[in-house]
Coordinates of C-alpha atoms in Angstrom, one line a residue:
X17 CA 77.9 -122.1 76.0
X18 CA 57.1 -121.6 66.3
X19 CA 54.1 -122.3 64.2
X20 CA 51.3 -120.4 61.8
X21 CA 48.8 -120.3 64.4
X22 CA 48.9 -119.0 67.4
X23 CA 52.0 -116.9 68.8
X24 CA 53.9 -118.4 72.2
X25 CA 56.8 -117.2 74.0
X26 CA 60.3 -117.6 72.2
X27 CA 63.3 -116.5 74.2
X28 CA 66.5 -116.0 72.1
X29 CA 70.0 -116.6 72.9
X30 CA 71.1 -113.6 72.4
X31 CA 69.1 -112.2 74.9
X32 CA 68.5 -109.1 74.1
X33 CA 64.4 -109.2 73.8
X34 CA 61.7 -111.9 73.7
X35 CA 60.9 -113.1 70.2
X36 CA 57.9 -113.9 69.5
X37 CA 57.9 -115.8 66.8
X38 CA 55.1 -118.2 64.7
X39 CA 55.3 -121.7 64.7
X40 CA 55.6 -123.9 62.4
X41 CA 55.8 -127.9 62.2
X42 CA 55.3 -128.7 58.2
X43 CA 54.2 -124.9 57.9
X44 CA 55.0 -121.6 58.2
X45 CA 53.3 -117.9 58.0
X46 CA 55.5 -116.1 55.7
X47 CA 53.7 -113.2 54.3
X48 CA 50.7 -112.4 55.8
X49 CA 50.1 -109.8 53.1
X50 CA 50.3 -112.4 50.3
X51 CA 46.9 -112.8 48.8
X52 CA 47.9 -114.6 45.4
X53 CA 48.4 -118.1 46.3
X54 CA 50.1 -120.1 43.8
X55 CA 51.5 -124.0 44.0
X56 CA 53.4 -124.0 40.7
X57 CA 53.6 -127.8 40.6
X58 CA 54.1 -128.9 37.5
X59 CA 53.6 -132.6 36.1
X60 CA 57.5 -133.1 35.3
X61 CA 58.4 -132.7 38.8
X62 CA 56.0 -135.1 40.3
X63 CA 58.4 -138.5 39.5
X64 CA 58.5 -141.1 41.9
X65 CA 61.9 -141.9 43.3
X66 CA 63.1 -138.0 43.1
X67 CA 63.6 -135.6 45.7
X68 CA 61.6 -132.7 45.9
X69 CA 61.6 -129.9 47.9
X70 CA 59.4 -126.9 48.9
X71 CA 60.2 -123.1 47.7
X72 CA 59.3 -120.2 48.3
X73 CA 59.6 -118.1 45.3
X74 CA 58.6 -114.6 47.0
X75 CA 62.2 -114.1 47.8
X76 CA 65.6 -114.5 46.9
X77 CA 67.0 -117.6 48.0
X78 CA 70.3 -116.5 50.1
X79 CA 71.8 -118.0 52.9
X80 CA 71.7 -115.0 54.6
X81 CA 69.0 -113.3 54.4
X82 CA 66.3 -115.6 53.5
X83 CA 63.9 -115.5 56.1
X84 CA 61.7 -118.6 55.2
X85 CA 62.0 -121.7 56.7
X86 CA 61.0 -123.2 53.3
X87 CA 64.0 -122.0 52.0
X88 CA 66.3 -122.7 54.9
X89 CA 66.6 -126.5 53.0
X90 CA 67.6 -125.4 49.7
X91 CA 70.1 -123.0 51.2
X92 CA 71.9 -126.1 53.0
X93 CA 72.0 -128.1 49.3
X94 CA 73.3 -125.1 48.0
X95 CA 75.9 -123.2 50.3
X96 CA 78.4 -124.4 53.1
X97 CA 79.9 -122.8 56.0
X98 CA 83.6 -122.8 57.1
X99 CA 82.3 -125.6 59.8
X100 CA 79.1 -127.7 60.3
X101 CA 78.0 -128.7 63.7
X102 CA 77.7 -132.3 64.3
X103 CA 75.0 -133.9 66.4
X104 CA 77.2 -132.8 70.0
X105 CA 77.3 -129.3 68.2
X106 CA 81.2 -129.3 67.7
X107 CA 82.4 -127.9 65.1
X108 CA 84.1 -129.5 62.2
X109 CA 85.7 -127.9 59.0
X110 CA 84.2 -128.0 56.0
X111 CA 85.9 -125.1 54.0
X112 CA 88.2 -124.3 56.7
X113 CA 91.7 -125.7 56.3
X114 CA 93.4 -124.5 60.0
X115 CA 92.5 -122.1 62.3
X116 CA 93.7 -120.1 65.6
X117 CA 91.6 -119.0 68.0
X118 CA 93.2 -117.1 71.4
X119 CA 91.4 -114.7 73.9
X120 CA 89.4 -112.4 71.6
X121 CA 91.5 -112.7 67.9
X122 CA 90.3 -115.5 65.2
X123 CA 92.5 -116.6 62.6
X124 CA 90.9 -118.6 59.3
X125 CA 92.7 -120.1 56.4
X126 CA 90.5 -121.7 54.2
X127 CA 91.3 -124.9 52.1
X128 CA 93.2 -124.4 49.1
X129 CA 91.5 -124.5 45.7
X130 CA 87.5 -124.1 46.4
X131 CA 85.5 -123.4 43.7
X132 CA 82.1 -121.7 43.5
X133 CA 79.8 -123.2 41.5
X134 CA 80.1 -121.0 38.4
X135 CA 84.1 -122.1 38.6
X136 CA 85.2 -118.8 40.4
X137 CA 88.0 -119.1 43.0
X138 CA 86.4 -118.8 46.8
X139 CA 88.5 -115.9 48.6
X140 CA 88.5 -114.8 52.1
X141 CA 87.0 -111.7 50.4
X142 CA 83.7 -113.3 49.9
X143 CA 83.6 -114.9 53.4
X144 CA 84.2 -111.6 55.1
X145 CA 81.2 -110.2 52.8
X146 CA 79.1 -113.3 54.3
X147 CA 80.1 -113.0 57.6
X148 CA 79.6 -108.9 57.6
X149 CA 76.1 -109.1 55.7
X150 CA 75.1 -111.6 58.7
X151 CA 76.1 -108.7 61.3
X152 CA 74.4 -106.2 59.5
X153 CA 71.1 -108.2 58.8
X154 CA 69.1 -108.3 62.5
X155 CA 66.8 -110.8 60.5
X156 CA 68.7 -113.1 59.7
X157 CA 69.4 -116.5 61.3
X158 CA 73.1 -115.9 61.7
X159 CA 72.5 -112.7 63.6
X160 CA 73.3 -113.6 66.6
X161 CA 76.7 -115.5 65.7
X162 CA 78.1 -112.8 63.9
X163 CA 77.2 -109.6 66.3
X164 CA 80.3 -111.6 68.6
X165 CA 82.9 -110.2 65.7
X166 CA 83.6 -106.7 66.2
X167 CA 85.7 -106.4 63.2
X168 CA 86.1 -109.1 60.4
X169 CA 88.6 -108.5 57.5
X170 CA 91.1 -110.6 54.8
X171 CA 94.7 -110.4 55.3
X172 CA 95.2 -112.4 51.8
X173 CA 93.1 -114.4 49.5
X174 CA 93.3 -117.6 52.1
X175 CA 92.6 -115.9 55.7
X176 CA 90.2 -114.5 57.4
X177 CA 91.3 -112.5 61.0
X178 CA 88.2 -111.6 62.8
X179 CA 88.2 -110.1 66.7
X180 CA 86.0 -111.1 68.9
X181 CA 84.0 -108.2 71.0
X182 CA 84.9 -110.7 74.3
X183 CA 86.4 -113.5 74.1
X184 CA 84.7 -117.0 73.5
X185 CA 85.9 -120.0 73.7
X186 CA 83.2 -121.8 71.6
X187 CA 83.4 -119.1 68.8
X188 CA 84.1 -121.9 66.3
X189 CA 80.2 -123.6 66.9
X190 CA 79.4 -120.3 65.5
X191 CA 80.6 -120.6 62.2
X192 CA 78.7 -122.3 60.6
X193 CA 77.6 -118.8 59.0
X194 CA 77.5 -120.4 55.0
X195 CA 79.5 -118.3 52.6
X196 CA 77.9 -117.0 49.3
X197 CA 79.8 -115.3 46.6
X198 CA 80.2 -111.3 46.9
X199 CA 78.2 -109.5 44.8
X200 CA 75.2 -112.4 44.2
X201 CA 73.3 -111.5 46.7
X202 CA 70.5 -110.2 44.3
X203 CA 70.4 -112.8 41.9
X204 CA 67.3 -115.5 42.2
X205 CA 69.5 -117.9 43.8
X206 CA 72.8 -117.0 45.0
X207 CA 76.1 -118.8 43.9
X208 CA 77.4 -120.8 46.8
X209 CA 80.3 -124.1 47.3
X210 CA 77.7 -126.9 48.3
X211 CA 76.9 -130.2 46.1
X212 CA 74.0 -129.0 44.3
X213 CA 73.5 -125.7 41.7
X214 CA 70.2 -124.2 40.7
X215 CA 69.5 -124.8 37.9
X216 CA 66.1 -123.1 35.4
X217 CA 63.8 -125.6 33.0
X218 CA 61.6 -123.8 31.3
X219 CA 59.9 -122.3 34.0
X220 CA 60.6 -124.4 36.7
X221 CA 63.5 -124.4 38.9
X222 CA 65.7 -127.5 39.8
X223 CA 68.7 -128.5 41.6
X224 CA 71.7 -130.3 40.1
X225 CA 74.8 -131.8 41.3
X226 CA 77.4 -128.7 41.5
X227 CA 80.4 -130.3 39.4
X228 CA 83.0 -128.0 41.3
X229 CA 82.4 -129.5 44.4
X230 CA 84.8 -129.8 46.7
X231 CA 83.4 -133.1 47.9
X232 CA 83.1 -134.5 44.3
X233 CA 80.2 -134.4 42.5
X234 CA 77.1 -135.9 43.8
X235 CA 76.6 -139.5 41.8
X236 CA 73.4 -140.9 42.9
X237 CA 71.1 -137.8 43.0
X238 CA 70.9 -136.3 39.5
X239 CA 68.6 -133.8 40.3
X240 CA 66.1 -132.2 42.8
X241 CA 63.0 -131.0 42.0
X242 CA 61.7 -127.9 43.7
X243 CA 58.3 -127.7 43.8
X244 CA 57.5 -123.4 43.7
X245 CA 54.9 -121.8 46.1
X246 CA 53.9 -118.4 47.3
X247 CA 51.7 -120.0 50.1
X248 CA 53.9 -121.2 53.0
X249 CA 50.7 -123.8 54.1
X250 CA 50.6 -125.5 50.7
X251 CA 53.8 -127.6 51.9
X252 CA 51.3 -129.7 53.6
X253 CA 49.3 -130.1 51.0
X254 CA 51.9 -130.7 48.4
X255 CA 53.4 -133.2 50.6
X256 CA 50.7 -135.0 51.3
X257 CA 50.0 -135.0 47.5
X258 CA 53.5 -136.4 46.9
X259 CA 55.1 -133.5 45.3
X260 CA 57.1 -132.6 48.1
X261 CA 59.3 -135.4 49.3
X262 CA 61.9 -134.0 52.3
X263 CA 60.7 -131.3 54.6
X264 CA 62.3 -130.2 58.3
X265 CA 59.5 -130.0 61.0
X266 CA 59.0 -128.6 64.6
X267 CA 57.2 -131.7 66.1
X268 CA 56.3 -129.6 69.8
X269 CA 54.7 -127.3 68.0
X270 CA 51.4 -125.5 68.9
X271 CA 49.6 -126.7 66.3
X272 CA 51.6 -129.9 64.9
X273 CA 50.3 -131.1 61.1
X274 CA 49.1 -134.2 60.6
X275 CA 51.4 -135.9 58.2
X276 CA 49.3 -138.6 56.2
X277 CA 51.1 -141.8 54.0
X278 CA 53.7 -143.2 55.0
X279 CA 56.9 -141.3 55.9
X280 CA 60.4 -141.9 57.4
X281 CA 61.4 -139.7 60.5
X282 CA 64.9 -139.0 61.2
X283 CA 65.6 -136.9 64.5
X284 CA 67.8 -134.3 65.1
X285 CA 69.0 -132.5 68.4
X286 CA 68.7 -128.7 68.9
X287 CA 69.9 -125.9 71.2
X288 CA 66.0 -125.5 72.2
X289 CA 65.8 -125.8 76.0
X290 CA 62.8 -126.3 78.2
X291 CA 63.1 -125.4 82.1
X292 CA 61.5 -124.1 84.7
X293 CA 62.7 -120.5 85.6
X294 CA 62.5 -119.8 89.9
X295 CA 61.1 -116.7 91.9
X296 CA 64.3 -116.1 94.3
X297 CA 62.7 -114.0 96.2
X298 CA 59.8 -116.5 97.1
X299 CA 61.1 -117.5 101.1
X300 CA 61.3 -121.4 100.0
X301 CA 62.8 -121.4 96.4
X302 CA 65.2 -118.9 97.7
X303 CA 66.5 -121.9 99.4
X304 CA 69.2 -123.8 97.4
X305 CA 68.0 -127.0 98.8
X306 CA 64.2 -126.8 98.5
X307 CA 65.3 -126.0 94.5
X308 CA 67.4 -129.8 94.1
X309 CA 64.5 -131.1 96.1
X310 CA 62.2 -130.2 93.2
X311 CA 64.4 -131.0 90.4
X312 CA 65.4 -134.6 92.2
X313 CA 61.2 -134.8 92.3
X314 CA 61.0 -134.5 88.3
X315 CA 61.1 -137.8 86.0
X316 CA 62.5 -135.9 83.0
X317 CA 63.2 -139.2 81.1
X318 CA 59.6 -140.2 81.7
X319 CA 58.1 -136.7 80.4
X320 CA 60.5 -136.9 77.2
X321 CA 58.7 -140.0 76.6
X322 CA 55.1 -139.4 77.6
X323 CA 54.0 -135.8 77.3
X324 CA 57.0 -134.6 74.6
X325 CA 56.4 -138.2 72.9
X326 CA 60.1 -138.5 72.3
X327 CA 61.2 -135.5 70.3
X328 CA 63.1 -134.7 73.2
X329 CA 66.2 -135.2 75.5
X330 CA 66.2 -135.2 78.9
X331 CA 68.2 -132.5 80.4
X332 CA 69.6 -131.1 83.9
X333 CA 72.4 -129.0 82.6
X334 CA 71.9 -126.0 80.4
X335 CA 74.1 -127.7 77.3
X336 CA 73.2 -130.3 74.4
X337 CA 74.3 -133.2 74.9
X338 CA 74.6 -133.8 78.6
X339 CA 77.9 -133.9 79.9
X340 CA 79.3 -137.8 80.4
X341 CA 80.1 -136.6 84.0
X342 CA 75.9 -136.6 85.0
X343 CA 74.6 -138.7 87.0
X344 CA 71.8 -140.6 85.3
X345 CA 69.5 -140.7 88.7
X346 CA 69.3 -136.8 88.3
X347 CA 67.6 -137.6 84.9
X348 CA 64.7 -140.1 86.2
X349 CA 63.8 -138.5 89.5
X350 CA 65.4 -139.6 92.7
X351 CA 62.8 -139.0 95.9
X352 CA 64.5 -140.3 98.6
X353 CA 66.8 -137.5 97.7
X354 CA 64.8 -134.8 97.5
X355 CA 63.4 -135.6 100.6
X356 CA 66.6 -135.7 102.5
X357 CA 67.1 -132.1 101.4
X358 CA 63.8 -131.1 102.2
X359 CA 64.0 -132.9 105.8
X360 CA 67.5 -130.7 106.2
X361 CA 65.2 -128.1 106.0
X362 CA 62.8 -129.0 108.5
X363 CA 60.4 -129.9 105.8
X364 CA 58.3 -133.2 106.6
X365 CA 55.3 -134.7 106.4
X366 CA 54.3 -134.4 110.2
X367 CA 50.4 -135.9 109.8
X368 CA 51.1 -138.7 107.7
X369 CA 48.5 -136.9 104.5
X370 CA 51.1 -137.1 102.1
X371 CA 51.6 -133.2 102.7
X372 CA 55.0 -131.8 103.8
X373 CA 54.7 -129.0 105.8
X374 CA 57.3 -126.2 107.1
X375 CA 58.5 -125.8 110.6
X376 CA 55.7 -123.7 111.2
X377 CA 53.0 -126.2 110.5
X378 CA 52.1 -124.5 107.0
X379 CA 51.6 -126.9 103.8
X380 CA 53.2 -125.6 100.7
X381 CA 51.6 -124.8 97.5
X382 CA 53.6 -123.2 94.4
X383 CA 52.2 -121.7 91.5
X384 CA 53.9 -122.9 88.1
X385 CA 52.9 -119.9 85.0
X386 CA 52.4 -121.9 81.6
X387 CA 51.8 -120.8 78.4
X388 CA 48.2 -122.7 77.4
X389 CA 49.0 -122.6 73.6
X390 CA 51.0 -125.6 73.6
X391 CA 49.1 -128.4 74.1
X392 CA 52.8 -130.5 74.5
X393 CA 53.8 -128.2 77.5
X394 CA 50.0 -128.5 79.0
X395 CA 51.1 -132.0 79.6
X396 CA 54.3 -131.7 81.4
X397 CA 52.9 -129.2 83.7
X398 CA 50.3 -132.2 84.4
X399 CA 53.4 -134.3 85.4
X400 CA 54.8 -131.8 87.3
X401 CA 51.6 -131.9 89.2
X402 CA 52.5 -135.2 90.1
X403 CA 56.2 -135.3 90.2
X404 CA 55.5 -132.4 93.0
X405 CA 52.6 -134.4 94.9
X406 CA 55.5 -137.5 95.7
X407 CA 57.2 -135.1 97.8
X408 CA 53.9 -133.5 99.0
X409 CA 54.0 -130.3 97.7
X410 CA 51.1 -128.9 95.8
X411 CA 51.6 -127.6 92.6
X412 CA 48.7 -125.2 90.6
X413 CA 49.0 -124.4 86.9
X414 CA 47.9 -120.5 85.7
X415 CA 48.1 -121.7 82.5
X416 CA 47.3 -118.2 80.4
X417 CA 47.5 -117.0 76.4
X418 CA 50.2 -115.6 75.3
X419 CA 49.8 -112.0 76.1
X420 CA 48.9 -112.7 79.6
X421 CA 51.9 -114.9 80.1
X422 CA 54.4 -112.4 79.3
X423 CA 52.5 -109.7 80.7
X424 CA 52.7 -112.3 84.1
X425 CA 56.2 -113.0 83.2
X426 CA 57.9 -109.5 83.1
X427 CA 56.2 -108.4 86.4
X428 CA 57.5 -111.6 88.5
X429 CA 54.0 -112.6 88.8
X430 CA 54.7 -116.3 89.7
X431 CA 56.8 -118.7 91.9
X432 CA 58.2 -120.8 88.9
X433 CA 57.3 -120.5 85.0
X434 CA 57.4 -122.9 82.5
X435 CA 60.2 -121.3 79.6
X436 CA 62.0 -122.3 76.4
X437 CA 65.1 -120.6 75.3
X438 CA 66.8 -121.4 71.9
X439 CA 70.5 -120.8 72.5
X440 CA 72.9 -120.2 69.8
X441 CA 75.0 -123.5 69.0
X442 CA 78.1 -122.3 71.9
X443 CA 75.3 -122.4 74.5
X444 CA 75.8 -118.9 75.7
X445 CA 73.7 -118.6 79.1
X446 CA 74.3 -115.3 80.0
X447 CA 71.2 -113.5 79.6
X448 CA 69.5 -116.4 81.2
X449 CA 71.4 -116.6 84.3
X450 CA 73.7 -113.9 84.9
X451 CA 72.7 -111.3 87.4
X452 CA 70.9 -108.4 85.1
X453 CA 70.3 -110.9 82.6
X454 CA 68.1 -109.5 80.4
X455 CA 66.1 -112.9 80.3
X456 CA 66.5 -113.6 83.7
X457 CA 63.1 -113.3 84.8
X458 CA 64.0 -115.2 88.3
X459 CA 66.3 -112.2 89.1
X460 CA 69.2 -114.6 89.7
X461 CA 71.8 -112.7 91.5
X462 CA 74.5 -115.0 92.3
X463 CA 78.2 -113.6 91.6
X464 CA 80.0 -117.2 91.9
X465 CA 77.7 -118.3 89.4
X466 CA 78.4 -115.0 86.9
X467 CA 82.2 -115.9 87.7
X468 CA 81.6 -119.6 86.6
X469 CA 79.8 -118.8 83.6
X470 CA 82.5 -116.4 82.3
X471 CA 85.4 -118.6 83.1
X472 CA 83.9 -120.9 80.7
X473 CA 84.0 -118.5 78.0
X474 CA 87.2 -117.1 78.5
X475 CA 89.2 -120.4 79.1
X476 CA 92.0 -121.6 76.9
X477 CA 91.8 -124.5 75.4
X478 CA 94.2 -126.1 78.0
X479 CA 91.4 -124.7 80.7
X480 CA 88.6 -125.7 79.4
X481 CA 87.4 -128.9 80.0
X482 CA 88.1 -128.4 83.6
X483 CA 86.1 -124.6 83.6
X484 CA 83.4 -126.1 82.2
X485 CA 83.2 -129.3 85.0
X486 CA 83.4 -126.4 87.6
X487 CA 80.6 -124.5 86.0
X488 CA 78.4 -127.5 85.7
X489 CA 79.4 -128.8 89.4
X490 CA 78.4 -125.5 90.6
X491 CA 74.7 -125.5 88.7
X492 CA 73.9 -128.7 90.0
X493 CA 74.6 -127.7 93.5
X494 CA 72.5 -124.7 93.2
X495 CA 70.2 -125.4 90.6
X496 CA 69.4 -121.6 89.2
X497 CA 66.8 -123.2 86.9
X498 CA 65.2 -126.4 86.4
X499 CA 66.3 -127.8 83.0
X500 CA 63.9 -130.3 81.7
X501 CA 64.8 -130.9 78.4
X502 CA 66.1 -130.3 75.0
X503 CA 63.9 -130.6 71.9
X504 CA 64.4 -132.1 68.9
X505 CA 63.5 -131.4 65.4
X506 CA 62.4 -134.2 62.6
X507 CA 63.3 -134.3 59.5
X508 CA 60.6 -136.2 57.2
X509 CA 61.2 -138.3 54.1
X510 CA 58.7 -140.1 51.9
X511 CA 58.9 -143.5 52.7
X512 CA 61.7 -145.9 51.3
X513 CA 62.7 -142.7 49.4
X514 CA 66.5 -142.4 50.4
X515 CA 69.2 -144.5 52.0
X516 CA 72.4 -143.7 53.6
X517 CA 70.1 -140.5 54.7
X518 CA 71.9 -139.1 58.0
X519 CA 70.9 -135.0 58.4
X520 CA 72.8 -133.2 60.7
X521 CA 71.1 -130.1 63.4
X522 CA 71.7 -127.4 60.4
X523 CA 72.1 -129.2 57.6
X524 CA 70.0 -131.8 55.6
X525 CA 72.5 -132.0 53.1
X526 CA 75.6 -133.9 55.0
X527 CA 77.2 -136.2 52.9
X528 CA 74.9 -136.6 49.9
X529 CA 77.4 -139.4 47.8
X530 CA 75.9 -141.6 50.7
X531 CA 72.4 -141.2 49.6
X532 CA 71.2 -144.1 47.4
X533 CA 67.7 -143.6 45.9
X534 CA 64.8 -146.6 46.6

């Protein structure tokens, strides 16, 4: 552009295969072969009025290939990327001091006089070692962001030329790839650039404030206590014990923790989209028409509210946030509208039941394919049920477990389904909607829209605002698929633990000299 429990469909912007992945809210299944389960809290790390965090200590903590969630947060207090994504997912440079990017060639030059935090000079060598260990490590988070480089190499100690397989004009939202020093990747905890160091007490590990920051050292934190596990549940526990004092959850989760005491809850926005994917070849959603008249139908501010209880924005367009150029009725349902484009249709309600029927005489009935897992989604198929019924169409759920549901899914075996896709931070929709997509289980075939899509991606920067207004003008007037909304993550703090506390989507650790302690 989830979830220890039980497994639900994942689709993943690079859209090469469904991932089925475990959810998580405050937990995570890590290791299913793990049978030692160990919370190494010890008495000196449970002070009140200190951070603490979760970790994992069954692998090595690098910001590439750590594959725990746990560990995700102490990677963002320890290493930083040439950009961080704000809460629009722009980039902006963090150890990047210019840059060039034109057609398919990427020029970097990072900012003069970084410092690891052992004191060593940062080079362009170690970020091409990051960026290439991303591309060559299919588990890792940054996977997809880096198989766009085709070739990544230093041309001095200060810049970085990478080319692009195809060009991409929101290449820069993808690096955001942290950098690690070469060589480290073996170590317990790998030497990056961000405000805090790890750090060994006795036996325990801690965080300090990295004293070769480039954003001065951090003041007002002295240290962070990381609380060692080898059980990926016991952050619940631990938590609700009080050892654990910052944690990142999923909140539309299939199987969301209870979090007990009193907490503080700070939102983020993420690339996760919910929609409703379309049968073309059923003989009414075929119809351009009968497809806004459904999505007019749907109060997606009202379901963000009610059945996603507000851990998510309400979305029409496949991109995070909404473009200002939206209309907000498109947002909160619009009826009279959708029956105006039904009624072009010859769709009406002849009988006065509350029941549209076709030219022919024949009610209509669609069949919406859920995944019954998710307790969250459950509900908004519910409101679809009446969204539908304003506009007197009938709507019935086959609401299936997992395996069904993709078995279902692959073989077309539905008029519309109920998906979420989580697209990588440029909000690449290709698999999704371009004909032969490989998650375009619709079969969209529509080469306008493949035409649109790409001229997004290959603008210039002089082009693309106005690509990108003639991509989203074209959606809307054929509505492919039926965005509903965009999740959001929470990030919870103990209660009156930290002010000036503002994470951003992938990164807890924004601007830590604003934190004050309570």
């Amino acid at each position: 552009m989830k979830k220890a429990g039980k497994i639900l469909l994942r689709v993943t912007a690079c859209g090469l295969a469904l991932s089925l992945l475990c959810g998580c809210t405050l937990t995570e299944r890590l290791d299913e072969t793990t049978s030692t389960l160990t919370n190494m809290t010890s008495d000196s790390q449970r002070q009140v009025g200190q951070v603490s965090l979760a970790y994992y200590t069954a692998e090595k903590v690098n910001p590439i290939t750590s594959s725990s969630t746990i560990n995700r947060i102490i990677c963002e207090a320890l290493y930083e990327g040439l950009f961080c994504l704000n809460d629009k997912f722009e980039p902006e440079p963090v150890l990047c001091e210019s840059y060039e990017l034109s057609g398919t060639s990427c020029t970097l030059v990072l900012k003069e006089g970084l410092k690891f935090s052992d004191g060593s000079d940062v080079t362009a060598d170690d970020v091409v070692y990051s960026y290439r260990l991303a591309k060559s490590t299919a588990t890792s988070m940054y996977y997809n962001r880096a198989s766009y480089m085709s070739s990544i190499r230093a041309t001095d100690s200060r810049t970085i030329q990478i080319t692009l397989s195809a060009p991409n004009s929101h290449f820069l939202s993808l690096l955001d790839i942290p950098i690690f020093k070469e060589g480290t990747e073996n170590q317990t905890f790998s030497i990056g650039t961000g405000p805090f160091v790890a750090s060994q007490s006795d036996t325990d590990y801690l965080l300090l404030p990295n004293e070769n920051w480039h954003g001065g050292k951090v003041s007002n934190v002295p240290q962070i206590n990381l609380v060692g596990t080898v059980r990926a549940d016991a952050v619940i526990s631990s938590f609700a014990a009080g050892d654990i004092s910052l944690t990142r959850a999923e909140r539309i989760s299939d199987d969301p923790a209870t979090i007990k005491g009193a907490v503080d809850v700070y939102q983020t926005p993420t690339t996760e989209l919910h929609y409703l994917g379309v049968r073309m070849s059923h003989p009414l959603l075929s119809n351009e028409n009968f497809r806004k008249a459904l999505s007019l139908a749907i109060d997606r501010s009202s379901i963000c509210r009610s059945s996603l209880q507000t851990f998510a924005d309400p979305a029409v367009l496949p991109v995070n946030p909404q473009p200002e150029m939206l209309e907000d009725s498109r947002l909160t349902g619009a009826l009279e509208q959708a029956n105006t484009y039904l009624a072009q249709m010859g769709i009406r309600d002849v009988d006065g039941d509350g029941k549209v029927e076709t030219s022919s005489g024949e009610e209509i009935t669609l069949t919406l394919l859920c995944n019954s897992e998710n307790s969250f989604k459950s509900n908004v198929c519910s409101q679809l049920v009446t969204a539908f019924s304003q506009i007197g169409i009938q709507l019935n759920i086959n609401s299936l477990p997992f395996d069904q549901y993709q078995q279902a899914l692959n073989s077309g075996n539905f008029d519309l389904y109920y998906g979420d896709i989580v697209l990588t931070p440029d909000f690449d929709v290709r698999a999704l909607l371009m004909s032969g997509g490989t998650l375009n289980y619709g079969r969209i075939t529509d080469a306008t829209l493949d035409s649109k899509i790409m001229s997004v991606r290959t603008a210039s920067a002089d082009t693309l605002e106005q690509a990108e207004t003639d991509f989203y003008e074209y959606f809307l007037s054929k509505m492919p698929i039926l965005p509903l909304a965009f999740e959001r993550n929470q990030v919870i703090v103990r209660s009156g633990l930290l002010t000036g506390f503002s994470p951003r989507p992938y990164n807890i650790f924004w601007t830590p000299n604003e934190w004050r302690l309570g």
